[in-house]
Amino acid sequence: MRYASYLTPAGQPTWGLEVDGQLFDLGPSGVNLSPSLQSAIVDGLLTKTPESDGAPVQQVEGTRFLPLLSAPGKVICIGVNYRSHREETGRADVGKPTVFARFSDTLAAHGADLPIPRESDMYDYEGEVALVVGAPADHVRPEDAFKVVAGYAAFNDFSARDWQRHTGQWTPGKNFPLSGAFGPYFMTASEVGDVTELVVETRVNGEVRQRAAVSDLIFDIPAILEYVTAFTPLSPGDVIVTGTPGGVGLFMEPPTFLAPGDVVEVEVGKLGTLRNVLVA
């Protein structure tokens, strides 16, 4: 089962269950299971498929989506975490995950037109898999890691490379408004099964730029959770964005950055395809 956050035809924020191109409203305007998808995850309501009988239904086509989660407390991103990406950057093996933070108010929706910051001439894409935390997580052991994972979604970590390279700290280049596309669907970990079998494919105007399986991560999900929760506790609804494969625009020959009108799609198997159009 897949879940989404979206607007009703009347423009009311809600969330629901997607089945065969239809959305069943589980939010306040529907069966009122929980106020939001985020609150449903926090309260552990998705461990079994919710009852959707009698829920208002709308078609996925024509629906305006919202960022998958409304306001996660922490969005932790892992950098240079696919072998192919490390090779194209020329970085040496650092031995520990590279970690940076993204602000939750930078999150953007599937289907939204996303602005290229006027301050940047080097705006780039990064297709990724994001995991959502489903249980309190503090000093998680690798063998227990998947016990705290609620599920997964596609993510596009748009990056202003010039701002990312101003200093050794990446925060400015990773936090322009509407630069973290998130969605369209959340799937529970039990529905996904073996997450390492998921394949991330990023396309720009239909051209495949990135493609790799989650099994190609340098630091796998248990290693990421062990490291991150050693320095900061995580709560249900927090997000970890696990890294991007090789093929980003910065390392093309010549470097090729996003321009107004470009269509960027991040397809992650059963998680669906996250699609955005870039605008000036």
PDB file of C-alpha atoms in Angstrom:
ATOM      1  CA  MET A   1       0.000   0.000   0.000  1.00  0.00           C
ATOM      2  CA  ARG A   2       1.135   3.528  -0.765  1.00  0.00           C
ATOM      3  CA  TYR A   3       0.209   6.707   1.094  1.00  0.00           C
ATOM      4  CA  ALA A   4       0.247  10.328  -0.035  1.00  0.00           C
ATOM      5  CA  SER A   5      -0.331  13.842   1.293  1.00  0.00           C
ATOM      6  CA  TYR A   6      -2.455  16.010  -0.987  1.00  0.00           C
ATOM      7  CA  LEU A   7      -5.264  18.554  -1.371  1.00  0.00           C
ATOM      8  CA  THR A   8      -8.906  17.619  -1.741  1.00  0.00           C
ATOM      9  CA  PRO A   9     -10.841  19.101  -4.678  1.00  0.00           C
ATOM     10  CA  ALA A  10     -11.991  21.781  -2.205  1.00  0.00           C
ATOM     11  CA  GLY A  11      -8.359  22.655  -1.429  1.00  0.00           C
ATOM     12  CA  GLN A  12      -8.216  21.094   2.042  1.00  0.00           C
ATOM     13  CA  PRO A  13      -4.961  19.412   3.090  1.00  0.00           C
ATOM     14  CA  THR A  14      -5.386  15.699   3.741  1.00  0.00           C
ATOM     15  CA  TRP A  15      -3.718  12.347   3.276  1.00  0.00           C
ATOM     16  CA  GLY A  16      -4.777   8.976   2.070  1.00  0.00           C
ATOM     17  CA  LEU A  17      -4.223   5.553   0.602  1.00  0.00           C
ATOM     18  CA  GLU A  18      -3.406   5.158  -3.104  1.00  0.00           C
ATOM     19  CA  VAL A  19      -4.875   2.136  -4.857  1.00  0.00           C
ATOM     20  CA  ASP A  20      -4.876   1.698  -8.652  1.00  0.00           C
ATOM     21  CA  GLY A  21      -4.702   5.403  -9.408  1.00  0.00           C
ATOM     22  CA  GLN A  22      -7.236   6.452  -6.784  1.00  0.00           C
ATOM     23  CA  LEU A  23      -6.719   8.194  -3.454  1.00  0.00           C
ATOM     24  CA  PHE A  24      -8.886   7.212  -0.479  1.00  0.00           C
ATOM     25  CA  ASP A  25      -9.102  10.073   2.018  1.00  0.00           C
ATOM     26  CA  LEU A  26      -8.004   8.974   5.497  1.00  0.00           C
ATOM     27  CA  GLY A  27      -7.584  12.507   6.829  1.00  0.00           C
ATOM     28  CA  PRO A  28      -9.907  15.045   8.494  1.00  0.00           C
ATOM     29  CA  SER A  29     -11.980  15.448   5.343  1.00  0.00           C
ATOM     30  CA  GLY A  30     -12.383  11.680   5.037  1.00  0.00           C
ATOM     31  CA  VAL A  31     -12.545   8.870   7.591  1.00  0.00           C
ATOM     32  CA  ASN A  32     -10.422  10.976   9.982  1.00  0.00           C
ATOM     33  CA  LEU A  33      -8.003   8.237  10.950  1.00  0.00           C
ATOM     34  CA  SER A  34      -5.377  10.858  11.786  1.00  0.00           C
ATOM     35  CA  PRO A  35      -4.853  14.570  11.034  1.00  0.00           C
ATOM     36  CA  SER A  36      -1.889  13.929   8.716  1.00  0.00           C
ATOM     37  CA  LEU A  37       0.312  11.209   7.295  1.00  0.00           C
ATOM     38  CA  GLN A  38       3.060  12.340   9.637  1.00  0.00           C
ATOM     39  CA  SER A  39       0.838  11.958  12.698  1.00  0.00           C
ATOM     40  CA  ALA A  40      -0.301   8.527  11.470  1.00  0.00           C
ATOM     41  CA  ILE A  41       3.340   7.414  11.273  1.00  0.00           C
ATOM     42  CA  VAL A  42       4.158   8.928  14.677  1.00  0.00           C
ATOM     43  CA  ASP A  43       1.183   7.138  16.237  1.00  0.00           C
ATOM     44  CA  GLY A  44       2.026   3.817  14.572  1.00  0.00           C
ATOM     45  CA  LEU A  45      -1.285   3.593  12.724  1.00  0.00           C
ATOM     46  CA  LEU A  46       0.116   2.108   9.504  1.00  0.00           C
ATOM     47  CA  THR A  47       1.393  -1.190  10.854  1.00  0.00           C
ATOM     48  CA  LYS A  48      -1.684  -2.697   9.217  1.00  0.00           C
ATOM     49  CA  THR A  49      -3.694  -1.417   6.262  1.00  0.00           C
ATOM     50  CA  PRO A  50      -6.192   1.186   7.494  1.00  0.00           C
ATOM     51  CA  GLU A  51      -9.902   0.696   6.885  1.00  0.00           C
ATOM     52  CA  SER A  52     -10.898   2.903   3.949  1.00  0.00           C
ATOM     53  CA  ASP A  53     -14.543   1.902   3.485  1.00  0.00           C
ATOM     54  CA  GLY A  54     -16.640   5.003   2.986  1.00  0.00           C
ATOM     55  CA  ALA A  55     -13.641   7.250   2.400  1.00  0.00           C
ATOM     56  CA  PRO A  56     -14.033  10.000  -0.217  1.00  0.00           C
ATOM     57  CA  VAL A  57     -12.138   9.032  -3.384  1.00  0.00           C
ATOM     58  CA  GLN A  58     -10.359  11.162  -5.964  1.00  0.00           C
ATOM     59  CA  GLN A  59      -8.207  10.333  -8.942  1.00  0.00           C
ATOM     60  CA  VAL A  60      -4.438  10.632  -8.676  1.00  0.00           C
ATOM     61  CA  GLU A  61      -4.445  12.346 -12.055  1.00  0.00           C
ATOM     62  CA  GLY A  62      -5.193  15.998 -11.471  1.00  0.00           C
ATOM     63  CA  THR A  63      -4.516  15.852  -7.716  1.00  0.00           C
ATOM     64  CA  ARG A  64      -2.269  18.504  -6.220  1.00  0.00           C
ATOM     65  CA  PHE A  65       0.205  16.749  -3.945  1.00  0.00           C
ATOM     66  CA  LEU A  66       1.783  18.127  -0.783  1.00  0.00           C
ATOM     67  CA  PRO A  67       5.232  17.372   0.661  1.00  0.00           C
ATOM     68  CA  LEU A  68       4.908  13.844   2.003  1.00  0.00           C
ATOM     69  CA  LEU A  69       5.435  14.850   5.645  1.00  0.00           C
ATOM     70  CA  SER A  70       4.329  18.228   6.923  1.00  0.00           C
ATOM     71  CA  ALA A  71       7.102  19.061   9.399  1.00  0.00           C
ATOM     72  CA  PRO A  72       9.583  16.336  10.360  1.00  0.00           C
ATOM     73  CA  GLY A  73      11.585  17.306  13.402  1.00  0.00           C
ATOM     74  CA  LYS A  74      14.884  16.312  11.785  1.00  0.00           C
ATOM     75  CA  VAL A  75      15.893  15.762   8.174  1.00  0.00           C
ATOM     76  CA  ILE A  76      19.350  14.168   8.124  1.00  0.00           C
ATOM     77  CA  CYS A  77      21.119  13.707   4.778  1.00  0.00           C
ATOM     78  CA  ILE A  78      24.030  11.428   3.946  1.00  0.00           C
ATOM     79  CA  GLY A  79      26.514  12.682   1.368  1.00  0.00           C
ATOM     80  CA  VAL A  80      28.731  10.811  -1.107  1.00  0.00           C
ATOM     81  CA  ASN A  81      27.237   7.452  -0.156  1.00  0.00           C
ATOM     82  CA  TYR A  82      27.156   5.535  -3.460  1.00  0.00           C
ATOM     83  CA  ARG A  83      30.347   4.105  -4.838  1.00  0.00           C
ATOM     84  CA  SER A  84      29.676   5.572  -8.277  1.00  0.00           C
ATOM     85  CA  HIS A  85      29.213   9.049  -6.788  1.00  0.00           C
ATOM     86  CA  ARG A  86      32.355   8.804  -4.672  1.00  0.00           C
ATOM     87  CA  GLU A  87      34.318   7.784  -7.761  1.00  0.00           C
ATOM     88  CA  GLU A  88      33.069  10.729  -9.820  1.00  0.00           C
ATOM     89  CA  THR A  89      33.879  13.174  -7.000  1.00  0.00           C
ATOM     90  CA  GLY A  90      37.400  11.803  -6.583  1.00  0.00           C
ATOM     91  CA  ARG A  91      36.949  11.753  -2.815  1.00  0.00           C
ATOM     92  CA  ALA A  92      38.888   9.263  -0.746  1.00  0.00           C
ATOM     93  CA  ASP A  93      37.173   6.778   1.532  1.00  0.00           C
ATOM     94  CA  VAL A  94      36.492   8.788   4.690  1.00  0.00           C
ATOM     95  CA  GLY A  95      35.614   5.795   6.869  1.00  0.00           C
ATOM     96  CA  LYS A  96      32.474   7.362   8.375  1.00  0.00           C
ATOM     97  CA  PRO A  97      29.263   8.696   6.821  1.00  0.00           C
ATOM     98  CA  THR A  98      29.251  12.304   5.648  1.00  0.00           C
ATOM     99  CA  VAL A  99      26.274  13.959   7.348  1.00  0.00           C
ATOM    100  CA  PHE A 100      24.496  17.273   6.861  1.00  0.00           C
ATOM    101  CA  ALA A 101      21.120  18.664   7.873  1.00  0.00           C
ATOM    102  CA  ARG A 102      18.250  19.898   5.754  1.00  0.00           C
ATOM    103  CA  PHE A 103      15.614  22.215   7.210  1.00  0.00           C
ATOM    104  CA  SER A 104      12.075  20.828   7.125  1.00  0.00           C
ATOM    105  CA  ASP A 105      10.689  24.068   5.674  1.00  0.00           C
ATOM    106  CA  THR A 106      12.651  23.411   2.454  1.00  0.00           C
ATOM    107  CA  LEU A 107      10.551  20.342   1.586  1.00  0.00           C
ATOM    108  CA  ALA A 108       8.575  20.427  -1.653  1.00  0.00           C
ATOM    109  CA  ALA A 109       5.812  18.386  -3.237  1.00  0.00           C
ATOM    110  CA  HIS A 110       5.688  15.965  -6.127  1.00  0.00           C
ATOM    111  CA  GLY A 111       4.326  17.753  -9.171  1.00  0.00           C
ATOM    112  CA  ALA A 112       5.208  21.224  -7.954  1.00  0.00           C
ATOM    113  CA  ASP A 113       7.045  23.758 -10.096  1.00  0.00           C
ATOM    114  CA  LEU A 114      10.279  24.411  -8.209  1.00  0.00           C
ATOM    115  CA  PRO A 115      12.280  27.643  -8.484  1.00  0.00           C
ATOM    116  CA  ILE A 116      15.940  27.713  -9.398  1.00  0.00           C
ATOM    117  CA  PRO A 117      17.441  30.144  -6.862  1.00  0.00           C
ATOM    118  CA  ARG A 118      18.410  33.419  -8.511  1.00  0.00           C
ATOM    119  CA  GLU A 119      21.496  33.336  -6.274  1.00  0.00           C
ATOM    120  CA  SER A 120      22.842  30.153  -7.898  1.00  0.00           C
ATOM    121  CA  ASP A 121      24.307  29.409 -11.333  1.00  0.00           C
ATOM    122  CA  MET A 122      25.021  25.763 -10.474  1.00  0.00           C
ATOM    123  CA  TYR A 123      21.699  24.165  -9.504  1.00  0.00           C
ATOM    124  CA  ASP A 124      21.813  20.377  -9.545  1.00  0.00           C
ATOM    125  CA  TYR A 125      19.680  17.281  -8.868  1.00  0.00           C
ATOM    126  CA  GLU A 126      20.292  14.319  -6.542  1.00  0.00           C
ATOM    127  CA  GLY A 127      17.830  11.423  -6.708  1.00  0.00           C
ATOM    128  CA  GLU A 128      17.714   9.446  -3.466  1.00  0.00           C
ATOM    129  CA  VAL A 129      15.771   7.079  -1.215  1.00  0.00           C
ATOM    130  CA  ALA A 130      14.568   8.571   2.057  1.00  0.00           C
ATOM    131  CA  LEU A 131      13.666   6.526   5.103  1.00  0.00           C
ATOM    132  CA  VAL A 132      11.153   7.660   7.701  1.00  0.00           C
ATOM    133  CA  VAL A 133      11.753   6.786  11.340  1.00  0.00           C
ATOM    134  CA  GLY A 134       8.891   4.955  13.029  1.00  0.00           C
ATOM    135  CA  ALA A 135      10.103   4.479  16.615  1.00  0.00           C
ATOM    136  CA  PRO A 136      12.344   6.331  19.074  1.00  0.00           C
ATOM    137  CA  ALA A 137      15.935   5.674  18.013  1.00  0.00           C
ATOM    138  CA  ASP A 138      18.939   6.276  20.236  1.00  0.00           C
ATOM    139  CA  HIS A 139      22.248   4.400  19.906  1.00  0.00           C
ATOM    140  CA  VAL A 140      20.663   1.914  17.546  1.00  0.00           C
ATOM    141  CA  ARG A 141      22.586  -1.319  17.003  1.00  0.00           C
ATOM    142  CA  PRO A 142      22.900  -2.418  13.359  1.00  0.00           C
ATOM    143  CA  GLU A 143      20.990  -5.629  14.029  1.00  0.00           C
ATOM    144  CA  ASP A 144      18.063  -3.565  15.359  1.00  0.00           C
ATOM    145  CA  ALA A 145      18.105  -0.867  12.696  1.00  0.00           C
ATOM    146  CA  PHE A 146      15.116  -1.968  10.637  1.00  0.00           C
ATOM    147  CA  LYS A 147      12.974  -2.126  13.789  1.00  0.00           C
ATOM    148  CA  VAL A 148      12.956   1.693  13.845  1.00  0.00           C
ATOM    149  CA  VAL A 149      12.240   2.233  10.126  1.00  0.00           C
ATOM    150  CA  ALA A 150       8.595   3.026   9.351  1.00  0.00           C
ATOM    151  CA  GLY A 151       9.050   3.107   5.577  1.00  0.00           C
ATOM    152  CA  TYR A 152      10.512   4.773   2.517  1.00  0.00           C
ATOM    153  CA  ALA A 153       9.924   7.390  -0.168  1.00  0.00           C
ATOM    154  CA  ALA A 154      11.685   9.011  -3.114  1.00  0.00           C
ATOM    155  CA  PHE A 155      13.586  12.253  -2.556  1.00  0.00           C
ATOM    156  CA  ASN A 156      15.349  14.837  -4.729  1.00  0.00           C
ATOM    157  CA  ASP A 157      18.044  16.710  -2.831  1.00  0.00           C
ATOM    158  CA  PHE A 158      18.367  19.717  -5.146  1.00  0.00           C
ATOM    159  CA  SER A 159      21.705  21.394  -4.527  1.00  0.00           C
ATOM    160  CA  ALA A 160      23.130  24.848  -5.241  1.00  0.00           C
ATOM    161  CA  ARG A 161      26.668  23.640  -5.935  1.00  0.00           C
ATOM    162  CA  ASP A 162      28.248  27.093  -5.896  1.00  0.00           C
ATOM    163  CA  TRP A 163      26.838  27.740  -2.417  1.00  0.00           C
ATOM    164  CA  GLN A 164      27.722  24.215  -1.321  1.00  0.00           C
ATOM    165  CA  ARG A 165      31.345  24.958  -2.255  1.00  0.00           C
ATOM    166  CA  HIS A 166      31.657  28.356  -0.582  1.00  0.00           C
ATOM    167  CA  THR A 167      33.255  26.650   2.443  1.00  0.00           C
ATOM    168  CA  GLY A 168      33.687  23.144   3.790  1.00  0.00           C
ATOM    169  CA  GLN A 169      30.138  23.251   5.216  1.00  0.00           C
ATOM    170  CA  TRP A 170      27.298  22.264   2.868  1.00  0.00           C
ATOM    171  CA  THR A 171      24.323  23.732   4.722  1.00  0.00           C
ATOM    172  CA  PRO A 172      23.707  26.825   2.537  1.00  0.00           C
ATOM    173  CA  GLY A 173      23.799  24.879  -0.727  1.00  0.00           C
ATOM    174  CA  LYS A 174      21.306  22.326   0.573  1.00  0.00           C
ATOM    175  CA  ASN A 175      18.639  24.570   2.077  1.00  0.00           C
ATOM    176  CA  PHE A 176      17.237  26.979  -0.473  1.00  0.00           C
ATOM    177  CA  PRO A 177      13.416  27.187  -0.383  1.00  0.00           C
ATOM    178  CA  LEU A 178      11.567  24.301  -2.060  1.00  0.00           C
ATOM    179  CA  SER A 179      14.819  22.434  -2.742  1.00  0.00           C
ATOM    180  CA  GLY A 180      13.917  19.120  -1.105  1.00  0.00           C
ATOM    181  CA  ALA A 181      11.301  17.329  -3.212  1.00  0.00           C
ATOM    182  CA  PHE A 182       9.684  14.503  -1.241  1.00  0.00           C
ATOM    183  CA  GLY A 183       7.135  11.962  -2.514  1.00  0.00           C
ATOM    184  CA  PRO A 184       4.821  11.209  -4.133  1.00  0.00           C
ATOM    185  CA  TYR A 185       4.253   8.115  -2.005  1.00  0.00           C
ATOM    186  CA  PHE A 186       5.274   6.612   1.309  1.00  0.00           C
ATOM    187  CA  MET A 187       5.404   2.835   1.613  1.00  0.00           C
ATOM    188  CA  THR A 188       5.801   0.973   4.870  1.00  0.00           C
ATOM    189  CA  ALA A 189       8.960  -1.059   5.357  1.00  0.00           C
ATOM    190  CA  SER A 190       6.951  -4.273   5.467  1.00  0.00           C
ATOM    191  CA  GLU A 191       5.397  -3.495   2.084  1.00  0.00           C
ATOM    192  CA  VAL A 192       8.750  -2.586   0.530  1.00  0.00           C
ATOM    193  CA  GLY A 193      10.489  -5.732   1.750  1.00  0.00           C
ATOM    194  CA  ASP A 194      14.199  -5.842   0.928  1.00  0.00           C
ATOM    195  CA  VAL A 195      15.040  -2.161   0.500  1.00  0.00           C
ATOM    196  CA  THR A 196      18.408  -2.996  -1.098  1.00  0.00           C
ATOM    197  CA  GLU A 197      16.553  -4.216  -4.183  1.00  0.00           C
ATOM    198  CA  LEU A 198      15.106  -0.777  -4.900  1.00  0.00           C
ATOM    199  CA  VAL A 199      16.682   1.023  -7.860  1.00  0.00           C
ATOM    200  CA  VAL A 200      17.047   4.807  -7.987  1.00  0.00           C
ATOM    201  CA  GLU A 201      16.799   6.309 -11.477  1.00  0.00           C
ATOM    202  CA  THR A 202      16.977  10.054 -12.118  1.00  0.00           C
ATOM    203  CA  ARG A 203      15.971  11.499 -15.480  1.00  0.00           C
ATOM    204  CA  VAL A 204      16.306  15.053 -16.804  1.00  0.00           C
ATOM    205  CA  ASN A 205      14.011  15.757 -19.762  1.00  0.00           C
ATOM    206  CA  GLY A 206      13.740  11.992 -20.237  1.00  0.00           C
ATOM    207  CA  GLU A 207      17.506  11.376 -20.290  1.00  0.00           C
ATOM    208  CA  VAL A 208      18.712   8.911 -17.647  1.00  0.00           C
ATOM    209  CA  ARG A 209      21.392  10.612 -15.572  1.00  0.00           C
ATOM    210  CA  GLN A 210      21.567   8.376 -12.497  1.00  0.00           C
ATOM    211  CA  ARG A 211      20.771   4.713 -11.936  1.00  0.00           C
ATOM    212  CA  ALA A 212      21.843   2.469  -9.052  1.00  0.00           C
ATOM    213  CA  ALA A 213      20.418  -0.028  -6.589  1.00  0.00           C
ATOM    214  CA  VAL A 214      20.250   0.730  -2.887  1.00  0.00           C
ATOM    215  CA  SER A 215      22.558  -2.272  -2.469  1.00  0.00           C
ATOM    216  CA  ASP A 216      25.321  -0.021  -3.854  1.00  0.00           C
ATOM    217  CA  LEU A 217      25.333   2.218  -0.771  1.00  0.00           C
ATOM    218  CA  ILE A 218      28.756   2.533   0.851  1.00  0.00           C
ATOM    219  CA  PHE A 219      27.175   2.887   4.290  1.00  0.00           C
ATOM    220  CA  ASP A 220      24.015   0.804   4.347  1.00  0.00           C
ATOM    221  CA  ILE A 221      20.917   1.709   6.324  1.00  0.00           C
ATOM    222  CA  PRO A 222      21.965  -0.126   9.518  1.00  0.00           C
ATOM    223  CA  ALA A 223      25.356   1.631   9.421  1.00  0.00           C
ATOM    224  CA  ILE A 224      23.691   5.002   8.836  1.00  0.00           C
ATOM    225  CA  LEU A 225      21.280   4.565  11.729  1.00  0.00           C
ATOM    226  CA  GLU A 226      24.034   3.344  14.046  1.00  0.00           C
ATOM    227  CA  TYR A 227      26.197   6.387  13.274  1.00  0.00           C
ATOM    228  CA  VAL A 228      23.480   9.057  13.277  1.00  0.00           C
ATOM    229  CA  THR A 229      21.778   7.885  16.462  1.00  0.00           C
ATOM    230  CA  ALA A 230      25.122   7.811  18.246  1.00  0.00           C
ATOM    231  CA  PHE A 231      25.209  11.627  18.142  1.00  0.00           C
ATOM    232  CA  THR A 232      21.517  12.588  17.953  1.00  0.00           C
ATOM    233  CA  PRO A 233      18.372  10.707  18.996  1.00  0.00           C
ATOM    234  CA  LEU A 234      15.702  10.342  16.346  1.00  0.00           C
ATOM    235  CA  SER A 235      11.950  10.409  16.818  1.00  0.00           C
ATOM    236  CA  PRO A 236       9.054   8.939  14.837  1.00  0.00           C
ATOM    237  CA  GLY A 237       8.502  11.067  11.748  1.00  0.00           C
ATOM    238  CA  ASP A 238      12.151  12.093  11.380  1.00  0.00           C
ATOM    239  CA  VAL A 239      13.720  11.525   7.967  1.00  0.00           C
ATOM    240  CA  ILE A 240      17.093  10.255   6.764  1.00  0.00           C
ATOM    241  CA  VAL A 241      17.984  10.811   3.102  1.00  0.00           C
ATOM    242  CA  THR A 242      20.442   8.048   2.284  1.00  0.00           C
ATOM    243  CA  GLY A 243      22.612   9.383  -0.567  1.00  0.00           C
ATOM    244  CA  THR A 244      22.707   9.834  -4.331  1.00  0.00           C
ATOM    245  CA  PRO A 245      24.302   7.717  -7.089  1.00  0.00           C
ATOM    246  CA  GLY A 246      26.860   8.931  -9.594  1.00  0.00           C
ATOM    247  CA  GLY A 247      25.665  10.986 -12.531  1.00  0.00           C
ATOM    248  CA  VAL A 248      24.992  14.421 -11.039  1.00  0.00           C
ATOM    249  CA  GLY A 249      25.301  17.430 -13.322  1.00  0.00           C
ATOM    250  CA  LEU A 250      28.328  18.830 -11.515  1.00  0.00           C
ATOM    251  CA  PHE A 251      30.546  15.994 -12.746  1.00  0.00           C
ATOM    252  CA  MET A 252      29.297  15.728 -16.318  1.00  0.00           C
ATOM    253  CA  GLU A 253      31.674  16.709 -19.108  1.00  0.00           C
ATOM    254  CA  PRO A 254      31.122  19.615 -19.347  1.00  0.00           C
ATOM    255  CA  PRO A 255      29.256  20.289 -16.075  1.00  0.00           C
ATOM    256  CA  THR A 256      25.549  20.599 -16.879  1.00  0.00           C
ATOM    257  CA  PHE A 257      23.205  22.348 -14.491  1.00  0.00           C
ATOM    258  CA  LEU A 258      19.456  22.725 -14.380  1.00  0.00           C
ATOM    259  CA  ALA A 259      17.678  25.409 -16.372  1.00  0.00           C
ATOM    260  CA  PRO A 260      14.104  26.748 -16.375  1.00  0.00           C
ATOM    261  CA  GLY A 261      11.794  24.292 -18.098  1.00  0.00           C
ATOM    262  CA  ASP A 262      13.810  21.189 -17.204  1.00  0.00           C
ATOM    263  CA  VAL A 263      11.730  18.229 -16.039  1.00  0.00           C
ATOM    264  CA  VAL A 264      13.413  16.142 -13.339  1.00  0.00           C
ATOM    265  CA  GLU A 265      12.060  12.719 -12.402  1.00  0.00           C
ATOM    266  CA  VAL A 266      13.276  10.405  -9.649  1.00  0.00           C
ATOM    267  CA  GLU A 267      11.839   6.915 -10.063  1.00  0.00           C
ATOM    268  CA  VAL A 268      12.328   4.412  -7.244  1.00  0.00           C
ATOM    269  CA  GLY A 269      10.513   1.229  -8.239  1.00  0.00           C
ATOM    270  CA  LYS A 270       7.328   0.626  -6.281  1.00  0.00           C
ATOM    271  CA  LEU A 271       7.779   3.943  -4.433  1.00  0.00           C
ATOM    272  CA  GLY A 272       6.707   5.724  -7.602  1.00  0.00           C
ATOM    273  CA  THR A 273       8.103   8.589  -9.642  1.00  0.00           C
ATOM    274  CA  LEU A 274       8.793  11.995  -8.123  1.00  0.00           C
ATOM    275  CA  ARG A 275       8.411  14.605 -10.879  1.00  0.00           C
ATOM    276  CA  ASN A 276       9.120  18.327 -10.815  1.00  0.00           C
ATOM    277  CA  VAL A 277       9.501  21.110 -13.371  1.00  0.00           C
ATOM    278  CA  LEU A 278      12.159  23.751 -12.748  1.00  0.00           C
ATOM    279  CA  VAL A 279      11.193  27.404 -13.186  1.00  0.00           C
ATOM    280  CA  ALA A 280      13.045  30.705 -13.040  1.00  0.00           C
TER     281      ALA A 280
END
